[in-house]
Amino acid sequence: MDTTVTTGTAESVWSGGSNNKPLGASYGKMMMWFFIVSDALTFSGFIAAYGFSRFKFADSWPIADEVFTHVPLVHGNYPMIYVAIMTFILIMSSVTMVLAVDAGHKMKKNSVIWYMFFTVIGGIIFLSSQAWEWATFIKGDFGAIETKGGRILQFVNADTGERAAIRDFATPLHEERVDHTNNKGVWFFGESALPSYSVNEVVTGFKADPNILVRVENINEDGHKIVLSREESLKRLAGSKYVVEGANLIHNEYGSRLFADFFFFITGFHGFHVFSGVLINIIIFFNVIIGTYERRGHYEMVEKVGLYWHFVDLVWVFVFTFFYLV
């Protein structure tokens, strides 16, 4: 008995009794949309977690306008200016990507090359700016004291009401400061760097300068951090434990440690997406130059990577809105 099964030859990956494409999209574009939807759910979870934490600690959350105030090569206080510039550059790279896709539909190879080039440059500038912002955030600018209870105490000038840097009033005591001696154990990996000043040097300098006051994490009804009197400041400093400079996953001079954790994780995860997009765009860029898609008769690959790039830009708009502005 002959049990041979005869199958037809499919003309496309979508053939299953008909040649209709779901939603009129190719297999490649459908898979890109599936990836974008799944990745959007991931980012949504991160932003929702950030929103929950911020709502829970709303009375002590760091104020973004007081954290992101730096502009490269420019001295002064410019809240959110550089972040806005970064956002504008990334959005403009999305515009050039749209133009590249449009030029691909019209089979204009040279135009696709130039627009892809500008898109890559925009992505590289954004990544470089984000790396600089990370470095500035990690390094810090003013310094603070962390109490035994884990609260952050910042310093302000009583005359101007502006933040005061620890280096401006700390008194060097020339005391011996050594790292812990852990190099005898098998788990030794090296000791972390000590802060520029010890707790004793900060407290001594504070007592000697009557124009310096302590500012706590809590926010008043006007949306400003609460500044304590000299007497209250001295009481709070009695519980000092660490001198904190900048931010990391353990200590954060700007306030709640969760703020730094979310900053590194959300912006870092998005930065990884941008980095991946830049690499893919570079590959597509060189494929356009050597005429790969010209020979195929279409520039659908440019359109697919364009979908990913627009998604990355859209995610940043939400990150910028909820993390920096709200």
CSV table of C-alpha atoms in Angstrom, one decimal:
chain,number,residue,atom,x,y,z
A,1,MET,CA,0.0,0.0,0.0
A,2,ASP,CA,1.5,3.4,-1.0
A,3,THR,CA,1.5,5.8,1.9
A,4,THR,CA,3.5,8.5,0.2
A,5,VAL,CA,2.1,12.0,1.0
A,6,THR,CA,2.4,14.6,-1.7
A,7,THR,CA,2.9,18.2,-0.6
A,8,GLY,CA,2.7,21.4,-2.6
A,9,THR,CA,5.5,23.8,-3.0
A,10,ALA,CA,5.0,27.0,-1.0
A,11,GLU,CA,5.8,30.2,-2.8
A,12,SER,CA,6.3,32.1,0.4
A,13,VAL,CA,6.6,31.5,4.1
A,14,TRP,CA,3.0,32.7,4.6
A,15,SER,CA,1.5,30.2,2.3
A,16,GLY,CA,-1.1,28.1,4.1
A,17,GLY,CA,-3.8,27.6,1.6
A,18,SER,CA,-3.6,31.2,0.3
A,19,ASN,CA,-1.0,33.8,-0.5
A,20,ASN,CA,-2.5,36.5,1.6
A,21,LYS,CA,-0.1,38.2,4.1
A,22,PRO,CA,-1.5,39.0,7.6
A,23,LEU,CA,-2.1,42.8,7.8
A,24,GLY,CA,-0.4,43.1,4.5
A,25,ALA,CA,3.0,42.8,6.1
A,26,SER,CA,5.9,40.6,5.3
A,27,TYR,CA,7.2,37.9,7.6
A,28,GLY,CA,10.2,40.0,8.6
A,29,LYS,CA,8.1,43.1,9.5
A,30,MET,CA,5.6,40.9,11.5
A,31,MET,CA,8.4,39.4,13.6
A,32,MET,CA,9.7,42.9,14.2
A,33,TRP,CA,6.3,44.0,15.4
A,34,PHE,CA,6.1,41.0,17.7
A,35,PHE,CA,9.5,41.9,19.2
A,36,ILE,CA,8.5,45.5,19.7
A,37,VAL,CA,5.2,44.6,21.5
A,38,SER,CA,7.0,42.2,23.8
A,39,ASP,CA,9.8,44.8,24.5
A,40,ALA,CA,7.2,47.5,25.1
A,41,LEU,CA,5.6,45.3,27.8
A,42,THR,CA,9.1,45.0,29.4
A,43,PHE,CA,9.6,48.8,29.5
A,44,SER,CA,6.1,49.3,30.7
A,45,GLY,CA,6.8,47.1,33.7
A,46,PHE,CA,10.0,49.0,34.5
A,47,ILE,CA,8.3,52.4,34.3
A,48,ALA,CA,5.3,51.2,36.3
A,49,ALA,CA,7.7,50.0,39.0
A,50,TYR,CA,9.4,53.4,39.0
A,51,GLY,CA,6.1,55.1,39.3
A,52,PHE,CA,5.0,52.9,42.2
A,53,SER,CA,8.3,53.6,44.1
A,54,ARG,CA,8.1,57.3,43.5
A,55,PHE,CA,4.5,57.5,44.7
A,56,LYS,CA,5.4,55.5,47.8
A,57,PHE,CA,8.3,57.8,48.7
A,58,ALA,CA,6.9,61.0,47.2
A,59,ASP,CA,7.7,63.0,50.3
A,60,SER,CA,11.5,62.3,50.0
A,61,TRP,CA,12.1,61.6,46.3
A,62,PRO,CA,15.0,63.5,44.8
A,63,ILE,CA,14.0,66.6,42.7
A,64,ALA,CA,15.2,66.0,39.1
A,65,ASP,CA,15.8,69.7,38.5
A,66,GLU,CA,18.4,69.7,41.3
A,67,VAL,CA,20.1,66.5,40.0
A,68,PHE,CA,20.5,66.9,36.3
A,69,THR,CA,21.8,70.5,36.1
A,70,HIS,CA,25.1,70.1,34.2
A,71,VAL,CA,26.0,70.9,30.6
A,72,PRO,CA,29.4,69.8,29.2
A,73,LEU,CA,32.1,72.6,29.1
A,74,VAL,CA,29.7,75.0,30.7
A,75,HIS,CA,29.8,76.1,34.3
A,76,GLY,CA,26.6,76.9,36.1
A,77,ASN,CA,23.2,75.5,37.0
A,78,TYR,CA,21.1,74.6,34.0
A,79,PRO,CA,18.3,72.2,35.1
A,80,MET,CA,17.3,69.7,32.4
A,81,ILE,CA,18.9,71.6,29.5
A,82,TYR,CA,21.3,68.9,28.5
A,83,VAL,CA,18.8,66.1,28.8
A,84,ALA,CA,16.4,68.2,26.6
A,85,ILE,CA,19.3,68.5,24.0
A,86,MET,CA,19.8,64.7,24.1
A,87,THR,CA,16.1,64.1,23.6
A,88,PHE,CA,16.0,66.5,20.6
A,89,ILE,CA,19.0,64.8,19.0
A,90,LEU,CA,17.4,61.3,19.3
A,91,ILE,CA,14.1,62.6,17.9
A,92,MET,CA,15.9,64.2,15.0
A,93,SER,CA,17.6,60.8,14.3
A,94,SER,CA,14.1,59.3,14.0
A,95,VAL,CA,13.2,62.0,11.4
A,96,THR,CA,16.3,61.1,9.3
A,97,MET,CA,15.3,57.4,9.6
A,98,VAL,CA,11.8,58.2,8.2
A,99,LEU,CA,13.5,60.0,5.3
A,100,ALA,CA,15.8,57.0,4.7
A,101,VAL,CA,12.8,54.7,4.6
A,102,ASP,CA,11.0,57.0,2.2
A,103,ALA,CA,14.1,57.3,0.0
A,104,GLY,CA,14.2,53.4,0.0
A,105,HIS,CA,10.7,53.2,-1.3
A,106,LYS,CA,11.7,55.5,-4.1
A,107,MET,CA,14.9,53.4,-4.8
A,108,LYS,CA,17.1,56.4,-4.2
A,109,LYS,CA,20.3,54.7,-3.0
A,110,ASN,CA,22.4,57.9,-2.4
A,111,SER,CA,19.6,59.5,-0.3
A,112,VAL,CA,19.3,56.3,1.8
A,113,ILE,CA,23.0,56.4,2.4
A,114,TRP,CA,23.1,60.0,3.7
A,115,TYR,CA,20.0,59.7,5.8
A,116,MET,CA,21.2,56.4,7.4
A,117,PHE,CA,24.6,58.2,8.0
A,118,PHE,CA,22.9,61.0,9.9
A,119,THR,CA,20.8,58.5,11.9
A,120,VAL,CA,23.9,56.7,13.0
A,121,ILE,CA,25.6,59.9,14.0
A,122,GLY,CA,22.6,61.0,16.0
A,123,GLY,CA,22.6,57.7,17.8
A,124,ILE,CA,26.3,57.9,18.6
A,125,ILE,CA,25.9,61.5,19.9
A,126,PHE,CA,23.0,60.4,22.2
A,127,LEU,CA,25.0,57.4,23.5
A,128,SER,CA,28.0,59.7,24.2
A,129,SER,CA,25.8,62.2,26.0
A,130,GLN,CA,24.3,59.5,28.1
A,131,ALA,CA,27.7,58.1,29.0
A,132,TRP,CA,28.7,61.7,30.1
A,133,GLU,CA,25.5,62.0,32.1
A,134,TRP,CA,26.2,58.7,33.9
A,135,ALA,CA,29.8,59.8,34.7
A,136,THR,CA,28.5,63.1,36.1
A,137,PHE,CA,25.8,61.4,38.1
A,138,ILE,CA,28.3,58.9,39.6
A,139,LYS,CA,30.9,61.4,40.4
A,140,GLY,CA,28.5,63.9,42.1
A,141,ASP,CA,29.1,67.5,42.7
A,142,PHE,CA,28.3,68.5,46.3
A,143,GLY,CA,28.6,65.4,48.5
A,144,ALA,CA,26.3,64.5,51.5
A,145,ILE,CA,26.2,62.7,54.7
A,146,GLU,CA,24.4,59.4,55.2
A,147,THR,CA,23.2,58.7,58.7
A,148,LYS,CA,23.1,55.4,60.6
A,149,GLY,CA,19.4,55.2,59.6
A,150,GLY,CA,20.2,55.5,55.9
A,151,ARG,CA,18.9,59.1,55.5
A,152,ILE,CA,20.8,61.6,53.4
A,153,LEU,CA,21.8,65.0,54.8
A,154,GLN,CA,22.7,67.6,52.3
A,155,PHE,CA,24.2,71.1,53.0
A,156,VAL,CA,23.0,74.5,51.9
A,157,ASN,CA,24.4,78.1,52.3
A,158,ALA,CA,22.2,80.0,54.8
A,159,ASP,CA,22.7,83.3,52.9
A,160,THR,CA,21.9,82.2,49.4
A,161,GLY,CA,19.8,79.0,50.0
A,162,GLU,CA,21.8,77.2,47.4
A,163,ARG,CA,23.5,73.8,47.8
A,164,ALA,CA,26.9,73.9,49.5
A,165,ALA,CA,29.7,71.4,48.5
A,166,ILE,CA,31.4,69.6,51.3
A,167,ARG,CA,34.8,70.7,49.9
A,168,ASP,CA,33.8,74.3,50.6
A,169,PHE,CA,33.6,74.0,54.4
A,170,ALA,CA,35.1,70.7,55.5
A,171,THR,CA,38.2,71.1,57.7
A,172,PRO,CA,41.2,68.8,56.9
A,173,LEU,CA,42.3,67.1,60.2
A,174,HIS,CA,45.2,65.2,58.7
A,175,GLU,CA,44.0,62.1,60.5
A,176,GLU,CA,45.2,58.7,59.4
A,177,ARG,CA,42.7,57.1,57.0
A,178,VAL,CA,43.4,53.6,55.9
A,179,ASP,CA,41.5,50.9,53.9
A,180,HIS,CA,40.4,47.8,55.6
A,181,THR,CA,43.0,45.1,55.5
A,182,ASN,CA,41.2,42.2,53.8
A,183,ASN,CA,44.0,40.9,51.6
A,184,LYS,CA,44.5,37.9,53.9
A,185,GLY,CA,41.2,36.2,52.8
A,186,VAL,CA,40.4,34.2,49.7
A,187,TRP,CA,37.5,36.5,48.9
A,188,PHE,CA,39.6,39.6,48.7
A,189,PHE,CA,39.0,41.6,45.5
A,190,GLY,CA,40.4,45.0,46.4
A,191,GLU,CA,39.1,47.9,48.6
A,192,SER,CA,36.9,50.7,47.3
A,193,ALA,CA,38.2,54.2,47.2
A,194,LEU,CA,37.6,56.4,50.3
A,195,PRO,CA,35.7,59.6,50.0
A,196,SER,CA,37.6,62.9,49.8
A,197,TYR,CA,36.7,63.8,53.4
A,198,SER,CA,36.0,61.8,56.6
A,199,VAL,CA,32.8,62.3,58.7
A,200,ASN,CA,34.9,64.0,61.4
A,201,GLU,CA,36.3,66.5,58.9
A,202,VAL,CA,32.8,67.4,57.6
A,203,VAL,CA,31.3,67.8,61.1
A,204,THR,CA,34.2,69.8,62.3
A,205,GLY,CA,34.0,72.1,59.3
A,206,PHE,CA,30.2,72.4,59.7
A,207,LYS,CA,30.6,73.5,63.3
A,208,ALA,CA,33.2,76.1,62.3
A,209,ASP,CA,31.0,77.7,59.6
A,210,PRO,CA,27.7,79.2,60.9
A,211,ASN,CA,26.5,79.9,57.4
A,212,ILE,CA,26.1,76.2,56.6
A,213,LEU,CA,22.8,74.4,57.3
A,214,VAL,CA,21.6,70.8,56.8
A,215,ARG,CA,18.9,70.0,54.3
A,216,VAL,CA,17.0,66.7,54.7
A,217,GLU,CA,15.3,64.5,52.1
A,218,ASN,CA,11.8,65.5,53.0
A,219,ILE,CA,9.8,67.9,50.7
A,220,ASN,CA,7.6,70.6,52.1
A,221,GLU,CA,4.3,71.8,50.7
A,222,ASP,CA,6.1,74.2,48.3
A,223,GLY,CA,8.0,71.3,46.7
A,224,HIS,CA,11.3,72.2,48.2
A,225,LYS,CA,13.6,70.2,50.5
A,226,ILE,CA,13.3,71.1,54.2
A,227,VAL,CA,16.2,73.1,55.6
A,228,LEU,CA,16.9,72.7,59.3
A,229,SER,CA,18.1,75.2,61.8
A,230,ARG,CA,21.6,75.1,63.2
A,231,GLU,CA,20.5,73.4,66.4
A,232,GLU,CA,18.5,70.8,64.5
A,233,SER,CA,21.3,70.4,62.0
A,234,LEU,CA,23.9,69.6,64.7
A,235,LYS,CA,21.5,67.0,66.2
A,236,ARG,CA,21.1,65.3,62.8
A,237,LEU,CA,24.8,65.2,62.2
A,238,ALA,CA,25.4,63.4,65.5
A,239,GLY,CA,24.1,60.3,63.7
A,240,SER,CA,26.5,60.6,60.8
A,241,LYS,CA,27.9,57.3,59.4
A,242,TYR,CA,29.2,57.9,55.8
A,243,VAL,CA,30.4,60.7,53.6
A,244,VAL,CA,28.7,60.1,50.2
A,245,GLU,CA,30.0,61.5,47.0
A,246,GLY,CA,27.9,60.9,43.9
A,247,ALA,CA,25.7,57.9,43.4
A,248,ASN,CA,25.9,54.1,42.9
A,249,LEU,CA,23.8,51.1,43.7
A,250,ILE,CA,24.5,51.4,47.4
A,251,HIS,CA,24.8,55.1,48.3
A,252,ASN,CA,23.2,58.1,46.7
A,253,GLU,CA,24.1,61.7,47.6
A,254,TYR,CA,20.9,63.0,45.9
A,255,GLY,CA,18.5,61.1,48.2
A,256,SER,CA,16.7,57.8,48.0
A,257,ARG,CA,18.9,54.9,46.8
A,258,LEU,CA,16.0,53.6,44.7
A,259,PHE,CA,16.3,56.8,42.6
A,260,ALA,CA,19.8,55.8,41.6
A,261,ASP,CA,18.9,52.2,41.1
A,262,PHE,CA,16.1,53.1,38.7
A,263,PHE,CA,18.2,55.6,36.9
A,264,PHE,CA,21.0,53.2,36.2
A,265,PHE,CA,18.6,50.3,35.3
A,266,ILE,CA,16.1,52.1,33.1
A,267,THR,CA,18.4,54.5,31.3
A,268,GLY,CA,21.0,51.7,31.0
A,269,PHE,CA,18.5,49.3,29.5
A,270,HIS,CA,17.4,51.9,27.1
A,271,GLY,CA,21.0,52.8,26.3
A,272,PHE,CA,21.6,49.2,25.5
A,273,HIS,CA,18.7,49.3,23.0
A,274,VAL,CA,20.1,52.4,21.4
A,275,PHE,CA,23.6,50.8,21.2
A,276,SER,CA,22.1,47.8,19.5
A,277,GLY,CA,20.2,50.0,17.1
A,278,VAL,CA,23.3,51.9,16.2
A,279,LEU,CA,25.2,48.7,15.4
A,280,ILE,CA,22.4,47.4,13.3
A,281,ASN,CA,22.1,50.7,11.5
A,282,ILE,CA,25.8,50.6,10.7
A,283,ILE,CA,25.4,47.1,9.2
A,284,ILE,CA,22.5,48.2,7.1
A,285,PHE,CA,24.3,51.4,6.2
A,286,PHE,CA,27.2,49.4,4.7
A,287,ASN,CA,24.9,47.0,3.0
A,288,VAL,CA,23.2,50.0,1.3
A,289,ILE,CA,26.6,51.3,0.1
A,290,ILE,CA,27.6,48.0,-1.5
A,291,GLY,CA,24.2,47.8,-3.2
A,292,THR,CA,22.8,44.7,-1.4
A,293,TYR,CA,19.2,46.0,-1.3
A,294,GLU,CA,19.5,47.6,-4.8
A,295,ARG,CA,20.1,44.1,-6.1
A,296,ARG,CA,17.1,42.7,-4.1
A,297,GLY,CA,14.9,45.3,-5.7
A,298,HIS,CA,13.6,46.7,-2.4
A,299,TYR,CA,14.8,48.4,0.8
A,300,GLU,CA,12.5,46.5,3.3
A,301,MET,CA,15.5,45.9,5.6
A,302,VAL,CA,15.8,49.6,6.1
A,303,GLU,CA,12.1,49.8,6.9
A,304,LYS,CA,12.4,47.0,9.5
A,305,VAL,CA,15.3,48.5,11.3
A,306,GLY,CA,13.4,51.8,11.1
A,307,LEU,CA,10.6,50.3,13.1
A,308,TYR,CA,13.0,49.3,15.8
A,309,TRP,CA,14.6,52.8,15.9
A,310,HIS,CA,11.3,54.6,16.1
A,311,PHE,CA,10.4,52.3,19.0
A,312,VAL,CA,13.6,53.2,20.8
A,313,ASP,CA,12.9,56.9,20.4
A,314,LEU,CA,9.3,56.5,21.6
A,315,VAL,CA,10.5,54.7,24.7
A,316,TRP,CA,12.9,57.5,25.5
A,317,VAL,CA,10.0,60.0,25.2
A,318,PHE,CA,8.2,58.1,28.0
A,319,VAL,CA,11.4,57.7,30.1
A,320,PHE,CA,12.2,61.4,29.7
A,321,THR,CA,8.6,62.4,30.6
A,322,PHE,CA,8.2,60.2,33.7
A,323,PHE,CA,11.7,60.1,35.0
A,324,TYR,CA,12.9,63.6,34.3
A,325,LEU,CA,9.8,65.9,34.0
A,326,VAL,CA,7.0,64.5,36.2
